[in-house]
PDB file of C-alpha atoms and ligand atoms in Angstrom:
ATOM      1  CA  MET W   1      77.272  81.660  97.436  1.00 39.00           C
ATOM      2  CA  GLU W   2      76.529  79.487 100.444  1.00 42.00           C
ATOM      3  CA  SER W   3      76.558  81.475 103.651  1.00 55.00           C
ATOM      4  CA  ASN W   4      78.515  80.097 106.595  1.00 87.00           C
ATOM      5  CA  ALA W   5      80.281  81.325 109.725  1.00 91.00           C
ATOM      6  CA  LEU W   6      83.292  82.416 107.658  1.00 96.00           C
ATOM      7  CA  SER W   7      81.570  84.290 104.836  1.00 96.00           C
ATOM      8  CA  ILE W   8      81.353  88.022 105.208  1.00 96.00           C
ATOM      9  CA  ASP W   9      79.849  91.009 103.428  1.00 96.00           C
ATOM     10  CA  PHE W  10      82.749  93.426 103.392  1.00 97.00           C
ATOM     11  CA  ALA W  11      81.819  96.904 102.130  1.00 97.00           C
ATOM     12  CA  GLY W  12      79.541  95.301  99.561  1.00 96.00           C
ATOM     13  CA  LEU W  13      81.999  92.562  98.583  1.00 98.00           C
ATOM     14  CA  ASN W  14      80.822  88.997  99.136  1.00 96.00           C
ATOM     15  CA  LEU W  15      83.801  87.190 100.645  1.00 98.00           C
ATOM     16  CA  PRO W  16      83.674  83.397 101.235  1.00 98.00           C
ATOM     17  CA  ASN W  17      86.130  83.926 104.101  1.00 98.00           C
ATOM     18  CA  PRO W  18      87.930  86.945 105.639  1.00 98.00           C
ATOM     19  CA  THR W  19      91.382  86.323 104.088  1.00 98.00           C
ATOM     20  CA  MET W  20      92.756  88.230 101.101  1.00 98.00           C
ATOM     21  CA  LEU W  21      95.991  88.221  99.154  1.00 98.00           C
ATOM     22  CA  ALA W  22      97.772  91.521  99.976  1.00 98.00           C
ATOM     23  CA  SER W  23      98.914  93.784  97.161  1.00 97.00           C
ATOM     24  CA  GLY W  24     102.403  93.365  95.740  1.00 94.00           C
ATOM     25  CA  ILE W  25     102.831  89.634  96.197  1.00 90.00           C
ATOM     26  CA  MET W  26     101.746  87.668  93.145  1.00 83.00           C
ATOM     27  CA  GLY W  27     102.434  89.957  90.206  1.00 74.00           C
ATOM     28  CA  TYR W  28      99.838  90.635  87.577  1.00 80.00           C
ATOM     29  CA  SER W  29      98.788  87.391  85.957  1.00 91.00           C
ATOM     30  CA  ALA W  30      95.275  85.974  86.077  1.00 94.00           C
ATOM     31  CA  GLU W  31      96.816  82.499  86.461  1.00 95.00           C
ATOM     32  CA  SER W  32      98.608  83.458  89.670  1.00 95.00           C
ATOM     33  CA  PHE W  33      95.422  85.030  91.098  1.00 96.00           C
ATOM     34  CA  HIS W  34      93.587  81.838  90.206  1.00 96.00           C
ATOM     35  CA  ARG W  35      96.201  79.779  92.046  1.00 96.00           C
ATOM     36  CA  ILE W  36      95.846  81.986  95.126  1.00 97.00           C
ATOM     37  CA  ALA W  37      92.051  81.742  95.017  1.00 96.00           C
ATOM     38  CA  LYS W  38      92.258  77.945  94.698  1.00 96.00           C
ATOM     39  CA  SER W  39      94.518  77.952  97.765  1.00 97.00           C
ATOM     40  CA  GLY W  40      91.633  79.473  99.713  1.00 98.00           C
ATOM     41  CA  ALA W  41      91.918  83.268  99.558  1.00 98.00           C
ATOM     42  CA  GLY W  42      88.562  85.044  99.973  1.00 98.00           C
ATOM     43  CA  ALA W  43      89.714  87.814  97.587  1.00 98.00           C
ATOM     44  CA  VAL W  44      92.847  88.866  95.743  1.00 98.00           C
ATOM     45  CA  VAL W  45      94.446  92.303  95.585  1.00 98.00           C
ATOM     46  CA  THR W  46      96.667  92.936  92.553  1.00 97.00           C
ATOM     47  CA  LYS W  47     100.089  94.540  92.549  1.00 96.00           C
ATOM     48  CA  SER W  48      99.754  98.313  92.187  1.00 96.00           C
ATOM     49  CA  VAL W  49      99.165  99.570  88.670  1.00 96.00           C
ATOM     50  CA  GLY W  50      99.673 103.099  87.351  1.00 96.00           C
ATOM     51  CA  SER W  51      98.793 105.045  84.216  1.00 96.00           C
ATOM     52  CA  GLN W  52     102.084 104.242  82.413  1.00 96.00           C
ATOM     53  CA  PRO W  53     104.393 101.193  82.399  1.00 97.00           C
ATOM     54  CA  ARG W  54     107.319 101.406  84.855  1.00 94.00           C
ATOM     55  CA  THR W  55     110.411  99.208  84.962  1.00 94.00           C
ATOM     56  CA  GLY W  56     111.059  99.837  88.670  1.00 93.00           C
ATOM     57  CA  TYR W  57     114.368 100.143  90.521  1.00 94.00           C
ATOM     58  CA  ALA W  58     117.628  98.293  89.892  1.00 96.00           C
ATOM     59  CA  ASN W  59     118.559  95.243  92.012  1.00 97.00           C
ATOM     60  CA  PRO W  60     118.833  94.524  94.848  1.00 97.00           C
ATOM     61  CA  THR W  61     115.163  95.278  95.467  1.00 96.00           C
ATOM     62  CA  VAL W  62     114.565  92.900  98.393  1.00 97.00           C
ATOM     63  CA  VAL W  63     116.564  92.158 101.541  1.00 98.00           C
ATOM     64  CA  GLN W  64     115.888  89.831 104.466  1.00 98.00           C
ATOM     65  CA  ALA W  65     115.417  91.606 107.797  1.00 97.00           C
ATOM     66  CA  GLU W  66     114.823  90.318 111.326  1.00 95.00           C
ATOM     67  CA  SER W  67     111.484  88.417 111.076  1.00 95.00           C
ATOM     68  CA  GLY W  68     110.523  90.271 107.915  1.00 97.00           C
ATOM     69  CA  ILE W  69     111.711  91.626 104.588  1.00 97.00           C
ATOM     70  CA  ILE W  70     112.481  95.095 103.244  1.00 97.00           C
ATOM     71  CA  ASN W  71     111.605  95.811  99.619  1.00 96.00           C
ATOM     72  CA  ALA W  72     111.956  98.735  97.241  1.00 95.00           C
ATOM     73  CA  MET W  73     110.730  97.565  93.844  1.00 94.00           C
ATOM     74  CA  GLY W  74     109.853 101.050  92.572  1.00 93.00           C
ATOM     75  CA  LEU W  75     106.302 100.076  91.606  1.00 93.00           C
ATOM     76  CA  PRO W  76     107.224  98.127  88.464  1.00 94.00           C
ATOM     77  CA  ASN W  77     104.047  97.514  86.457  1.00 95.00           C
ATOM     78  CA  PRO W  78     102.819  97.113  82.877  1.00 96.00           C
ATOM     79  CA  GLY W  79     100.524 100.156  82.995  1.00 97.00           C
ATOM     80  CA  ILE W  80      96.740 100.058  83.244  1.00 98.00           C
ATOM     81  CA  ASP W  81      96.064  99.784  79.501  1.00 98.00           C
ATOM     82  CA  VAL W  82      97.891  96.445  79.303  1.00 97.00           C
ATOM     83  CA  PHE W  83      96.635  95.305  82.711  1.00 97.00           C
ATOM     84  CA  THR W  84      92.936  95.748  81.849  1.00 97.00           C
ATOM     85  CA  GLU W  85      93.224  92.637  79.626  1.00 96.00           C
ATOM     86  CA  GLU W  86      94.430  90.624  82.642  1.00 95.00           C
ATOM     87  CA  ILE W  87      91.570  91.986  84.770  1.00 97.00           C
ATOM     88  CA  LYS W  88      89.033  90.940  82.127  1.00 97.00           C
ATOM     89  CA  PHE W  89      90.537  87.449  81.862  1.00 97.00           C
ATOM     90  CA  SER W  90      90.698  87.138  85.671  1.00 97.00           C
ATOM     91  CA  LYS W  91      86.974  87.833  85.854  1.00 96.00           C
ATOM     92  CA  THR W  92      86.277  84.831  83.617  1.00 97.00           C
ATOM     93  CA  ILE W  93      88.176  82.381  85.858  1.00 96.00           C
ATOM     94  CA  LEU W  94      88.024  83.783  89.421  1.00 96.00           C
ATOM     95  CA  ARG W  95      85.158  83.019  91.769  1.00 95.00           C
ATOM     96  CA  VAL W  96      86.326  85.473  94.417  1.00 97.00           C
ATOM     97  CA  PRO W  97      86.496  89.278  94.138  1.00 98.00           C
ATOM     98  CA  ILE W  98      89.497  90.873  92.427  1.00 98.00           C
ATOM     99  CA  ILE W  99      90.549  94.171  93.985  1.00 98.00           C
ATOM    100  CA  VAL W 100      92.824  96.280  91.807  1.00 98.00           C
ATOM    101  CA  SER W 101      95.504  98.291  93.622  1.00 97.00           C
ATOM    102  CA  VAL W 102      96.058 101.685  92.008  1.00 97.00           C
ATOM    103  CA  PHE W 103      98.771 104.323  92.369  1.00 96.00           C
ATOM    104  CA  GLY W 104      99.204 107.707  90.724  1.00 94.00           C
ATOM    105  CA  TYR W 105     101.039 111.004  90.762  1.00 90.00           C
ATOM    106  CA  SER W 106      98.006 113.283  91.084  1.00 92.00           C
ATOM    107  CA  ALA W 107      94.335 112.983  91.961  1.00 95.00           C
ATOM    108  CA  GLU W 108      93.435 113.037  88.243  1.00 96.00           C
ATOM    109  CA  ASP W 109      95.955 110.307  87.525  1.00 95.00           C
ATOM    110  CA  TYR W 110      94.582 108.075  90.325  1.00 97.00           C
ATOM    111  CA  ALA W 111      91.012 108.644  89.136  1.00 98.00           C
ATOM    112  CA  ALA W 112      91.812 107.807  85.502  1.00 98.00           C
ATOM    113  CA  VAL W 113      93.554 104.529  86.419  1.00 98.00           C
ATOM    114  CA  ALA W 114      90.823 103.568  88.902  1.00 98.00           C
ATOM    115  CA  LYS W 115      88.124 104.180  86.285  1.00 98.00           C
ATOM    116  CA  LYS W 116      89.869 101.967  83.723  1.00 98.00           C
ATOM    117  CA  ALA W 117      90.275  99.217  86.349  1.00 98.00           C
ATOM    118  CA  ALA W 118      86.609  99.440  87.377  1.00 98.00           C
ATOM    119  CA  ASP W 119      85.404  99.489  83.757  1.00 98.00           C
ATOM    120  CA  ALA W 120      87.493  96.359  83.061  1.00 98.00           C
ATOM    121  CA  GLY W 121      85.642  94.508  85.832  1.00 98.00           C
ATOM    122  CA  ALA W 122      87.557  95.103  89.077  1.00 98.00           C
ATOM    123  CA  ASP W 123      85.204  94.318  91.980  1.00 98.00           C
ATOM    124  CA  ALA W 124      86.799  97.078  94.061  1.00 98.00           C
ATOM    125  CA  VAL W 125      89.733  99.467  93.943  1.00 98.00           C
ATOM    126  CA  GLU W 126      92.390  99.793  96.644  1.00 98.00           C
ATOM    127  CA  LEU W 127      94.412 103.013  96.626  1.00 98.00           C
ATOM    128  CA  ASN W 128      98.130 102.698  97.305  1.00 97.00           C
ATOM    129  CA  VAL W 129      99.007 106.096  98.751  1.00 94.00           C
ATOM    130  CA  SER W 130     102.401 105.115 100.125  1.00 83.00           C
ATOM    131  CA  CYS W 131     104.439 105.902  97.050  1.00 73.00           C
ATOM    132  CA  PRO W 132     106.641 108.993  96.966  1.00 66.00           C
ATOM    133  CA  HIS W 133     104.866 112.089  95.761  1.00 58.00           C
ATOM    134  CA  VAL W 134     106.513 113.717  92.757  1.00 51.00           C
ATOM    135  CA  LYS W 135     106.215 117.289  93.981  1.00 51.00           C
ATOM    136  CA  GLN W 136     107.466 116.400  97.431  1.00 50.00           C
ATOM    137  CA  THR W 137     110.255 113.920  96.831  1.00 50.00           C
ATOM    138  CA  GLY W 138     110.661 111.374  99.602  1.00 60.00           C
ATOM    139  CA  ALA W 139     107.277 112.033 101.185  1.00 71.00           C
ATOM    140  CA  GLU W 140     104.183 109.900 100.729  1.00 82.00           C
ATOM    141  CA  ILE W 141     100.824 111.173  99.482  1.00 88.00           C
ATOM    142  CA  GLY W 142      99.331 109.183 102.342  1.00 91.00           C
ATOM    143  CA  GLN W 143     101.048 111.404 104.907  1.00 93.00           C
ATOM    144  CA  SER W 144      99.015 114.480 103.953  1.00 94.00           C
ATOM    145  CA  PRO W 145      95.316 114.494 104.951  1.00 96.00           C
ATOM    146  CA  LYS W 146      94.635 117.219 102.361  1.00 95.00           C
ATOM    147  CA  LEU W 147      96.246 115.389  99.409  1.00 94.00           C
ATOM    148  CA  LEU W 148      94.678 112.113 100.500  1.00 96.00           C
ATOM    149  CA  ALA W 149      91.174 113.640 100.669  1.00 97.00           C
ATOM    150  CA  GLU W 150      91.590 115.184  97.215  1.00 97.00           C
ATOM    151  CA  ILE W 151      92.569 111.832  95.697  1.00 97.00           C
ATOM    152  CA  VAL W 152      89.817 109.884  97.449  1.00 98.00           C
ATOM    153  CA  GLN W 153      87.160 112.410  96.332  1.00 98.00           C
ATOM    154  CA  GLN W 154      88.223 112.271  92.692  1.00 98.00           C
ATOM    155  CA  VAL W 155      88.492 108.484  92.601  1.00 98.00           C
ATOM    156  CA  LYS W 156      85.135 108.105  94.345  1.00 98.00           C
ATOM    157  CA  ALA W 157      83.510 110.351  91.734  1.00 98.00           C
ATOM    158  CA  ALA W 158      85.083 108.335  88.900  1.00 98.00           C
ATOM    159  CA  ILE W 159      84.028 104.817  89.914  1.00 98.00           C
ATOM    160  CA  ASN W 160      80.960 102.941  90.917  1.00 97.00           C
ATOM    161  CA  LYS W 161      82.658 100.202  92.941  1.00 98.00           C
ATOM    162  CA  PRO W 162      83.770  99.944  96.569  1.00 98.00           C
ATOM    163  CA  LEU W 163      86.760 102.188  97.251  1.00 98.00           C
ATOM    164  CA  ILE W 164      89.322 100.937  99.754  1.00 98.00           C
ATOM    165  CA  VAL W 165      92.145 103.206 100.934  1.00 98.00           C
ATOM    166  CA  LYS W 166      95.336 101.495 102.126  1.00 98.00           C
ATOM    167  CA  LEU W 167      96.808 103.720 104.804  1.00 97.00           C
ATOM    168  CA  SER W 168     100.466 104.277 105.564  1.00 96.00           C
ATOM    169  CA  PRO W 169     101.774 103.489 109.060  1.00 96.00           C
ATOM    170  CA  ASN W 170     104.483 106.128 108.585  1.00 95.00           C
ATOM    171  CA  VAL W 171     102.507 108.897 110.280  1.00 96.00           C
ATOM    172  CA  THR W 172     102.235 110.332 113.784  1.00 97.00           C
ATOM    173  CA  ASP W 173      98.490 109.725 114.134  1.00 98.00           C
ATOM    174  CA  ILE W 174      96.868 107.335 111.674  1.00 98.00           C
ATOM    175  CA  THR W 175      93.347 108.312 112.774  1.00 98.00           C
ATOM    176  CA  VAL W 176      93.824 111.756 111.166  1.00 98.00           C
ATOM    177  CA  LEU W 177      94.443 110.090 107.777  1.00 98.00           C
ATOM    178  CA  ALA W 178      91.627 107.584 108.394  1.00 98.00           C
ATOM    179  CA  GLN W 179      89.223 110.451 109.044  1.00 98.00           C
ATOM    180  CA  ALA W 180      90.336 112.315 105.907  1.00 98.00           C
ATOM    181  CA  ALA W 181      89.818 109.180 103.782  1.00 98.00           C
ATOM    182  CA  VAL W 182      86.403 108.331 105.259  1.00 98.00           C
ATOM    183  CA  GLU W 183      85.069 111.890 105.028  1.00 98.00           C
ATOM    184  CA  ALA W 184      86.224 112.064 101.404  1.00 98.00           C
ATOM    185  CA  GLY W 185      84.210 108.943 100.556  1.00 98.00           C
ATOM    186  CA  ALA W 186      86.325 105.842 101.247  1.00 98.00           C
ATOM    187  CA  ASP W 187      84.101 102.774 101.739  1.00 98.00           C
ATOM    188  CA  ALA W 188      86.769 100.866 103.655  1.00 98.00           C
ATOM    189  CA  LEU W 189      90.351 101.129 104.868  1.00 98.00           C
ATOM    190  CA  THR W 190      93.294  98.745 104.732  1.00 98.00           C
ATOM    191  CA  ALA W 191      95.632  99.193 107.692  1.00 98.00           C
ATOM    192  CA  VAL W 192      98.529  99.200 106.894  1.00 98.00           C
ATOM    193  CA  ASN W 193     101.138  99.453 104.147  1.00 97.00           C
ATOM    194  CA  THR W 194     104.841  98.802 104.853  1.00 96.00           C
ATOM    195  CA  LEU W 195     106.994 100.617 107.425  1.00 96.00           C
ATOM    196  CA  ARG W 196     109.853 102.695 106.060  1.00 95.00           C
ATOM    197  CA  ALA W 197     113.121 100.917 106.814  1.00 96.00           C
ATOM    198  CA  ILE W 198     116.746 100.498 105.811  1.00 97.00           C
ATOM    199  CA  ALA W 199     119.323  97.672 105.852  1.00 98.00           C
ATOM    200  CA  ILE W 200     123.064  98.462 105.975  1.00 98.00           C
ATOM    201  CA  ASP W 201     125.871  96.026 105.170  1.00 98.00           C
ATOM    202  CA  ALA W 202     128.673  96.118 107.770  1.00 98.00           C
ATOM    203  CA  GLU W 203     131.210  94.865 105.192  1.00 98.00           C
ATOM    204  CA  THR W 204     130.522  97.285 102.336  1.00 98.00           C
ATOM    205  CA  GLN W 205     129.452  99.921 104.876  1.00 98.00           C
ATOM    206  CA  MET W 206     126.622 100.902 102.555  1.00 98.00           C
ATOM    207  CA  PRO W 207     122.820 100.506 102.309  1.00 98.00           C
ATOM    208  CA  ILE W 208     121.959  97.129 100.739  1.00 98.00           C
ATOM    209  CA  LEU W 209     118.982  98.114  98.572  1.00 97.00           C
ATOM    210  CA  ALA W 210     119.706 100.004  95.354  1.00 96.00           C
ATOM    211  CA  ASN W 211     117.061 102.521  96.442  1.00 95.00           C
ATOM    212  CA  LYS W 212     118.693 102.634  99.938  1.00 96.00           C
ATOM    213  CA  LYS W 213     115.361 102.699 101.830  1.00 95.00           C
ATOM    214  CA  GLY W 214     112.365 100.412 101.386  1.00 95.00           C
ATOM    215  CA  GLY W 215     109.209  99.077 103.027  1.00 95.00           C
ATOM    216  CA  LEU W 216     109.402  96.582 105.905  1.00 97.00           C
ATOM    217  CA  SER W 217     106.794  93.809 106.009  1.00 97.00           C
ATOM    218  CA  GLY W 218     106.336  90.509 107.837  1.00 98.00           C
ATOM    219  CA  ALA W 219     105.923  89.244 111.402  1.00 98.00           C
ATOM    220  CA  CYS W 220     108.089  91.976 112.924  1.00 98.00           C
ATOM    221  CA  MET W 221     105.532  94.666 112.034  1.00 98.00           C
ATOM    222  CA  LYS W 222     102.425  92.921 113.382  1.00 98.00           C
ATOM    223  CA  PRO W 223     102.234  94.795 116.714  1.00 98.00           C
ATOM    224  CA  VAL W 224     102.462  98.141 114.870  1.00 98.00           C
ATOM    225  CA  ALA W 225      99.788  97.178 112.313  1.00 98.00           C
ATOM    226  CA  LEU W 226      97.550  95.841 115.095  1.00 98.00           C
ATOM    227  CA  ARG W 227      97.873  99.131 116.981  1.00 98.00           C
ATOM    228  CA  CYS W 228      96.943 101.053 113.808  1.00 98.00           C
ATOM    229  CA  VAL W 229      93.775  98.958 113.358  1.00 99.00           C
ATOM    230  CA  TYR W 230      92.911  99.331 117.038  1.00 98.00           C
ATOM    231  CA  ASP W 231      93.367 103.131 116.925  1.00 98.00           C
ATOM    232  CA  ILE W 232      91.125 103.518 113.856  1.00 98.00           C
ATOM    233  CA  ALA W 233      88.417 101.157 115.146  1.00 98.00           C
ATOM    234  CA  ASP W 234      88.410 103.031 118.459  1.00 98.00           C
ATOM    235  CA  GLN W 235      87.204 106.167 116.654  1.00 97.00           C
ATOM    236  CA  TYR W 236      85.404 105.137 113.450  1.00 97.00           C
ATOM    237  CA  GLU W 237      82.860 102.544 112.346  1.00 96.00           C
ATOM    238  CA  VAL W 238      84.421 102.085 108.905  1.00 98.00           C
ATOM    239  CA  PRO W 239      85.107  98.525 107.625  1.00 98.00           C
ATOM    240  CA  ILE W 240      88.819  97.757 108.099  1.00 98.00           C
ATOM    241  CA  ILE W 241      91.117  95.184 106.505  1.00 99.00           C
ATOM    242  CA  GLY W 242      94.026  94.354 108.808  1.00 99.00           C
ATOM    243  CA  CYS W 243      97.381  93.980 107.062  1.00 98.00           C
ATOM    244  CA  GLY W 244     100.860  93.535 108.473  1.00 98.00           C
ATOM    245  CA  GLY W 245     102.537  90.352 109.647  1.00 98.00           C
ATOM    246  CA  VAL W 246      99.575  87.975 109.465  1.00 98.00           C
ATOM    247  CA  SER W 247     100.912  84.436 109.070  1.00 98.00           C
ATOM    248  CA  ASN W 248      98.597  82.179 111.102  1.00 98.00           C
ATOM    249  CA  TRP W 249      95.016  81.996 112.411  1.00 98.00           C
ATOM    250  CA  ARG W 250      95.927  83.515 115.756  1.00 98.00           C
ATOM    251  CA  ASP W 251      97.336  86.626 114.050  1.00 98.00           C
ATOM    252  CA  ALA W 252      94.113  86.889 112.022  1.00 98.00           C
ATOM    253  CA  VAL W 253      91.959  86.565 115.159  1.00 98.00           C
ATOM    254  CA  GLU W 254      93.994  89.315 116.856  1.00 99.00           C
ATOM    255  CA  PHE W 255      93.254  91.684 113.948  1.00 99.00           C
ATOM    256  CA  LEU W 256      89.538  90.804 114.087  1.00 98.00           C
ATOM    257  CA  LEU W 257      89.470  91.492 117.839  1.00 98.00           C
ATOM    258  CA  ALA W 258      91.255  94.825 117.200  1.00 99.00           C
ATOM    259  CA  GLY W 259      88.425  95.842 114.851  1.00 98.00           C
ATOM    260  CA  ALA W 260      89.267  94.533 111.380  1.00 98.00           C
ATOM    261  CA  SER W 261      86.643  92.430 109.608  1.00 98.00           C
ATOM    262  CA  ALA W 262      89.073  90.908 107.092  1.00 98.00           C
ATOM    263  CA  VAL W 263      92.840  90.433 106.852  1.00 98.00           C
ATOM    264  CA  GLN W 264      95.356  90.604 104.032  1.00 98.00           C
ATOM    265  CA  ILE W 265      98.312  88.253 103.873  1.00 98.00           C
ATOM    266  CA  GLY W 266     101.453  89.170 101.980  1.00 97.00           C
ATOM    267  CA  THR W 267     104.910  88.177 103.168  1.00 96.00           C
ATOM    268  CA  ALA W 268     103.676  84.841 104.622  1.00 97.00           C
ATOM    269  CA  VAL W 269     102.296  83.767 101.215  1.00 96.00           C
ATOM    270  CA  ALA W 270     105.836  83.586  99.841  1.00 90.00           C
ATOM    271  CA  ASP W 271     106.624  80.858 102.423  1.00 91.00           C
ATOM    272  CA  ASP W 272     103.353  78.954 102.172  1.00 95.00           C
ATOM    273  CA  ILE W 273     100.648  79.442  99.571  1.00 95.00           C
ATOM    274  CA  GLU W 274      98.310  77.248 101.674  1.00 97.00           C
ATOM    275  CA  VAL W 275      98.314  79.873 104.433  1.00 98.00           C
ATOM    276  CA  PHE W 276      94.792  81.081 103.453  1.00 98.00           C
ATOM    277  CA  GLN W 277      93.268  77.670 104.101  1.00 98.00           C
ATOM    278  CA  SER W 278      95.064  77.104 107.376  1.00 98.00           C
ATOM    279  CA  ILE W 279      94.041  80.560 108.640  1.00 98.00           C
ATOM    280  CA  THR W 280      90.411  80.042 107.595  1.00 98.00           C
ATOM    281  CA  LYS W 281      90.272  76.618 109.308  1.00 98.00           C
ATOM    282  CA  GLY W 282      91.907  78.025 112.442  1.00 98.00           C
ATOM    283  CA  VAL W 283      89.497  80.966 112.611  1.00 98.00           C
ATOM    284  CA  GLU W 284      86.554  78.583 112.108  1.00 98.00           C
ATOM    285  CA  ASN W 285      87.709  76.386 115.019  1.00 98.00           C
ATOM    286  CA  TYR W 286      88.239  79.487 117.159  1.00 98.00           C
ATOM    287  CA  LEU W 287      84.710  80.768 116.448  1.00 98.00           C
ATOM    288  CA  ARG W 288      83.265  77.386 117.394  1.00 97.00           C
ATOM    289  CA  LYS W 289      85.314  77.215 120.601  1.00 98.00           C
ATOM    290  CA  LYS W 290      84.188  80.710 121.587  1.00 98.00           C
ATOM    291  CA  ASN W 291      80.529  80.022 120.661  1.00 98.00           C
ATOM    292  CA  ALA W 292      80.584  82.769 118.037  1.00 97.00           C
ATOM    293  CA  ARG W 293      78.247  82.289 115.060  1.00 97.00           C
ATOM    294  CA  SER W 294      80.168  84.414 112.589  1.00 97.00           C
ATOM    295  CA  VAL W 295      83.299  86.479 112.063  1.00 98.00           C
ATOM    296  CA  LYS W 296      81.232  89.612 112.713  1.00 97.00           C
ATOM    297  CA  ASP W 297      80.555  88.384 116.282  1.00 97.00           C
ATOM    298  CA  ILE W 298      84.175  88.851 117.289  1.00 98.00           C
ATOM    299  CA  VAL W 299      85.083  92.010 115.326  1.00 98.00           C
ATOM    300  CA  GLY W 300      86.303  94.707 117.716  1.00 98.00           C
ATOM    301  CA  LEU W 301      85.830  92.682 120.930  1.00 98.00           C
ATOM    302  CA  ALA W 302      89.158  93.960 122.294  1.00 98.00           C
ATOM    303  CA  HIS W 303      87.543  97.421 122.641  1.00 98.00           C
ATOM    304  CA  ARG W 304      84.970  96.441 125.246  1.00 96.00           C
ATOM    305  CA  LYS W 305      85.186  98.495 128.415  1.00 91.00           C
TER     306      LYS W 305
HETATM  307  C1  DHB M 401     106.835  99.391  97.019  1.00 83.41           C
HETATM  308  C2  DHB M 401     105.544  99.886  97.081  1.00 83.41           C
HETATM  309  C3  DHB M 401     104.847  99.812  98.280  1.00 83.41           C
HETATM  310  O1  DHB M 401     103.585 100.283  98.417  1.00 83.41           O
HETATM  311  C4  DHB M 401     105.436  99.231  99.389  1.00 83.41           C
HETATM  312  O2  DHB M 401     104.744  99.155 100.515  1.00 83.41           O
HETATM  313  C5  DHB M 401     106.723  98.752  99.325  1.00 83.41           C
HETATM  314  C6  DHB M 401     107.415  98.826  98.124  1.00 83.41           C
HETATM  315  C7  DHB M 401     107.609  99.451  95.771  1.00 83.41           C
HETATM  316  O3  DHB M 401     107.103  99.089  94.693  1.00 83.41           O
HETATM  317  O4  DHB M 401     108.758  99.872  95.816  1.00 83.41           O
END
């Protein structure tokens, strides 16, 4: 791959540019990943896949919020054994890395799914630790440093590919979870998953989503996600992917300055699939204007004393 100001070595992944499709947006088909890659994404992250097929929650699963959306899909997915075929096919047509998002109900479960994804050709695995934990209904695995470390250790031992942990913002101090993940062997972190939220209908006087609560994403959460990245980068040297409300090049630059070296784009892709290209072009112009030779030159600049 030709090296230029935009290309970046991220935790061993060769990215042509620092933009990635965030998990949960384009389903599971190789064709949709191909479309995203052709639109300029530097990597694609799949929707989360588990050990068994799941149908997910009843409708409504998505509701519009102020400058964002709230969703509670219930992790619908075909199960890893079906999905491995799509991973294999994706590898034959994609020229950018495919990162498989994995969820589970125990450390063993996570490790088994991650291993199947890696064996099928996933270039990296991203752990979704924001799903409710079975033994602790309503809580997220990603809220407990101990559970998180256990999962990361077992997945790390099971695969030979970069391991990315997507952290939850629904915690008091995200650096505690970042530390647990890094010490347990995470190669990189994604900051962050969705914020827990609810929408209530004044007419029916009831929650709108069938699951009542869901995850908030989009522009409204950018300042929170940016703060999470900044907090982690302030304490650790780990590679970070910024995620939360990125919809234009300026948002992407802000995440790079906060300490991320790549960004994921989710909600904004639904409005404009060309968003990857426009962000990459905008970042390139910005680097030129600021006399920076590469993305790496501006990562974390907002931390200078
Ligand atoms: C769902 C999963 C998530 O990780 C998230 O951030 C939001 C929604 C879900 O499938 O319900």
